Amino acid sequence: MDTLTMKDIYKTIDKQRIEMALQKEDFKGAFVLFKYSELSYEEFGVLVESFIDFDIEDLSTYLKLKEEMKTMKRNNSLLQEENQNEEYNAPANQEIWQKTLNDIKGKLSAPSFHTWLKDTTIEMKDSQYVRIFCPNTFARDWLEERYASLIASSLEKIMGKRPSLSFIVTN
């Protein structure tokens, strides 16, 4: 009888979670789960092919292109910020952030709020540019992909205008 390694167990769990996302047609969620999974591109491609008409080579190219586009978007955002001559306010306007978090808290489940937003901080420049500092890459990606619109809307509600957001990993 074969003994399973922890990596095999994690792969099995990752595969099941990705399959559940694909069954719900939550392709973005499936990509996020894959990004942090133990599965290879090929293994993920096989899963996706069973749910949509995708060739493994196309998927690999798509995933690489998507990652490059994200990097370019972040670099462009950072360049725009650097080109601004004004400095970010230090310390960040925590009163506005606390009001924003209180507004968001009522719209999310307590576990989601504590998982994704509890350990965030901000820096603001002219209420036009807001940097949101996240504790890790996974949190940054999750907030950027799933909660950016909610955060921007809450900030707009409190500040009177919708700011431009940047998500940055603190460590």
Short mmCIF file of C-alpha atoms in Angstrom, two decimals:
data_model
loop_
_atom_site.label_atom_id
_atom_site.label_comp_id
_atom_site.label_asym_id
_atom_site.label_seq_id
_atom_site.Cartn_x
_atom_site.Cartn_y
_atom_site.Cartn_z
CA MET A 1 0.00 0.00 0.00
CA ASP A 2 1.39 3.39 -1.02
CA THR A 3 1.89 6.03 1.58
CA LEU A 4 0.86 9.53 0.66
CA THR A 5 3.20 12.42 1.28
CA MET A 6 1.94 15.72 2.63
CA LYS A 7 2.52 17.24 -0.81
CA ASP A 8 0.23 14.59 -2.35
CA ILE A 9 -2.45 15.33 0.23
CA TYR A 10 -2.18 19.07 -0.39
CA LYS A 11 -2.36 18.49 -4.14
CA THR A 12 -5.53 16.43 -3.73
CA ILE A 13 -7.15 19.09 -1.58
CA ASP A 14 -6.04 21.87 -3.98
CA LYS A 15 -7.46 19.90 -6.92
CA GLN A 16 -10.82 19.44 -5.17
CA ARG A 17 -11.06 23.13 -4.26
CA ILE A 18 -10.21 24.19 -7.82
CA GLU A 19 -12.76 21.73 -9.24
CA MET A 20 -15.43 23.20 -6.95
CA ALA A 21 -14.61 26.72 -8.19
CA LEU A 22 -14.72 25.56 -11.81
CA GLN A 23 -18.06 23.81 -11.26
CA LYS A 24 -19.43 27.15 -10.01
CA GLU A 25 -17.88 28.80 -13.09
CA ASP A 26 -15.75 30.93 -10.75
CA PHE A 27 -12.77 30.93 -13.08
CA LYS A 28 -11.08 33.87 -11.37
CA GLY A 29 -11.33 32.04 -8.04
CA ALA A 30 -9.94 28.90 -9.66
CA PHE A 31 -6.95 30.87 -10.96
CA VAL A 32 -6.30 32.34 -7.51
CA LEU A 33 -6.51 28.89 -5.92
CA PHE A 34 -4.16 27.50 -8.57
CA LYS A 35 -1.64 30.28 -8.01
CA TYR A 36 -1.17 29.18 -4.41
CA SER A 37 -1.59 25.45 -4.99
CA GLU A 38 0.83 22.55 -5.35
CA LEU A 39 -0.44 21.83 -8.89
CA SER A 40 1.70 22.32 -12.00
CA TYR A 41 0.49 24.27 -15.04
CA GLU A 42 -0.13 20.98 -16.80
CA GLU A 43 -2.20 19.54 -13.93
CA PHE A 44 -4.22 22.73 -13.72
CA GLY A 45 -4.65 22.70 -17.49
CA VAL A 46 -6.12 19.20 -17.37
CA LEU A 47 -8.62 20.35 -14.73
CA VAL A 48 -9.63 23.42 -16.69
CA GLU A 49 -9.94 21.49 -19.95
CA SER A 50 -12.56 19.28 -18.34
CA PHE A 51 -14.73 22.35 -17.69
CA ILE A 52 -14.02 24.65 -20.64
CA ASP A 53 -12.64 24.26 -24.15
CA PHE A 54 -9.01 25.27 -23.53
CA ASP A 55 -5.80 23.81 -24.89
CA ILE A 56 -3.06 23.28 -22.26
CA GLU A 57 -0.55 25.32 -24.28
CA ASP A 58 -3.08 28.14 -24.62
CA LEU A 59 -3.70 28.02 -20.87
CA SER A 60 -0.01 28.13 -20.03
CA THR A 61 0.48 31.07 -22.39
CA TYR A 62 -2.61 32.78 -20.98
CA LEU A 63 -1.45 32.38 -17.38
CA LYS A 64 2.04 33.69 -18.16
CA LEU A 65 0.60 36.61 -20.11
CA LYS A 66 -1.84 37.39 -17.31
CA GLU A 67 1.00 37.46 -14.76
CA GLU A 68 3.10 39.69 -17.03
CA MET A 69 0.17 42.06 -17.47
CA LYS A 70 -0.33 42.25 -13.70
CA THR A 71 3.36 43.05 -13.23
CA MET A 72 3.21 45.70 -15.95
CA LYS A 73 0.08 47.21 -14.36
CA ARG A 74 1.78 47.39 -10.96
CA ASN A 75 4.97 48.86 -12.43
CA ASN A 76 2.95 51.44 -14.36
CA SER A 77 1.02 52.34 -11.22
CA LEU A 78 4.25 52.76 -9.28
CA LEU A 79 5.74 54.91 -12.06
CA GLN A 80 2.68 57.16 -12.03
CA GLU A 81 3.02 57.57 -8.29
CA GLU A 82 6.73 58.37 -8.58
CA ASN A 83 5.99 60.99 -11.23
CA GLN A 84 3.72 62.82 -8.85
CA ASN A 85 5.71 65.57 -7.14
CA GLU A 86 3.63 65.57 -4.00
CA GLU A 87 4.55 63.45 -0.99
CA TYR A 88 2.17 61.05 0.70
CA ASN A 89 0.88 62.28 4.01
CA ALA A 90 2.71 60.71 6.91
CA PRO A 91 1.26 59.33 9.05
CA ALA A 92 -1.68 58.01 7.06
CA ASN A 93 -5.09 59.43 7.73
CA GLN A 94 -6.17 56.62 10.03
CA GLU A 95 -9.47 58.30 10.87
CA ILE A 96 -10.63 57.98 7.25
CA TRP A 97 -9.34 54.40 7.06
CA GLN A 98 -11.14 53.45 10.28
CA LYS A 99 -14.39 54.93 8.94
CA THR A 100 -13.83 53.04 5.69
CA LEU A 101 -13.18 49.79 7.52
CA ASN A 102 -16.31 50.30 9.64
CA ASP A 103 -18.35 50.83 6.46
CA ILE A 104 -16.88 47.70 4.84
CA LYS A 105 -17.27 45.66 8.03
CA GLY A 106 -21.06 45.87 7.67
CA LYS A 107 -20.87 44.50 4.12
CA LEU A 108 -18.65 41.45 4.73
CA SER A 109 -18.83 38.45 7.00
CA ALA A 110 -16.73 38.80 10.13
CA PRO A 111 -14.28 36.04 9.06
CA SER A 112 -13.75 37.65 5.63
CA PHE A 113 -13.24 41.07 7.15
CA HIS A 114 -10.72 39.83 9.70
CA THR A 115 -8.88 37.66 7.17
CA TRP A 116 -8.45 40.28 4.45
CA LEU A 117 -8.73 43.76 5.95
CA LYS A 118 -7.80 43.60 9.64
CA ASP A 119 -4.04 43.96 9.09
CA THR A 120 -4.14 46.63 6.39
CA THR A 121 -3.03 50.25 6.64
CA ILE A 122 -3.07 53.14 4.22
CA GLU A 123 -1.20 56.21 3.08
CA MET A 124 -3.06 58.93 1.24
CA LYS A 125 -2.07 61.77 -1.06
CA ASP A 126 -4.60 64.55 -1.60
CA SER A 127 -7.50 62.11 -1.16
CA GLN A 128 -6.79 61.23 -4.78
CA TYR A 129 -4.23 58.45 -4.34
CA VAL A 130 -4.49 55.78 -1.67
CA ARG A 131 -1.88 53.12 -1.01
CA ILE A 132 -3.24 50.10 0.82
CA PHE A 133 -0.55 48.11 2.58
CA CYS A 134 -1.23 44.38 2.85
CA PRO A 135 0.56 41.84 5.05
CA ASN A 136 1.43 39.43 2.19
CA THR A 137 1.17 38.77 -1.53
CA PHE A 138 -1.87 36.52 -1.20
CA ALA A 139 -3.80 39.21 0.72
CA ARG A 140 -2.74 41.87 -1.79
CA ASP A 141 -3.93 39.77 -4.75
CA TRP A 142 -7.17 38.85 -3.01
CA LEU A 143 -7.99 42.48 -2.09
CA GLU A 144 -7.01 43.74 -5.52
CA GLU A 145 -9.08 41.15 -7.37
CA ARG A 146 -12.13 40.88 -5.12
CA TYR A 147 -12.46 43.95 -2.89
CA ALA A 148 -10.90 46.90 -4.78
CA SER A 149 -14.28 48.17 -5.96
CA LEU A 150 -15.82 47.84 -2.50
CA ILE A 151 -12.88 49.66 -0.88
CA ALA A 152 -12.94 52.43 -3.49
CA SER A 153 -16.71 52.86 -3.06
CA SER A 154 -16.41 53.08 0.72
CA LEU A 155 -13.57 55.59 0.47
CA GLU A 156 -15.62 57.63 -2.01
CA LYS A 157 -18.59 57.59 0.37
CA ILE A 158 -16.41 58.92 3.19
CA MET A 159 -14.13 61.31 1.30
CA GLY A 160 -16.56 62.56 -1.33
CA LYS A 161 -14.45 61.43 -4.29
CA ARG A 162 -13.25 58.10 -5.60
CA PRO A 163 -9.50 57.67 -5.13
CA SER A 164 -7.03 55.73 -7.22
CA LEU A 165 -5.90 52.62 -5.30
CA SER A 166 -2.55 50.84 -5.12
CA PHE A 167 -2.10 47.59 -3.20
CA ILE A 168 1.37 47.06 -1.74
CA VAL A 169 2.89 44.23 0.29
CA THR A 170 4.44 45.58 3.48
CA ASN A 171 7.18 43.03 4.04
#
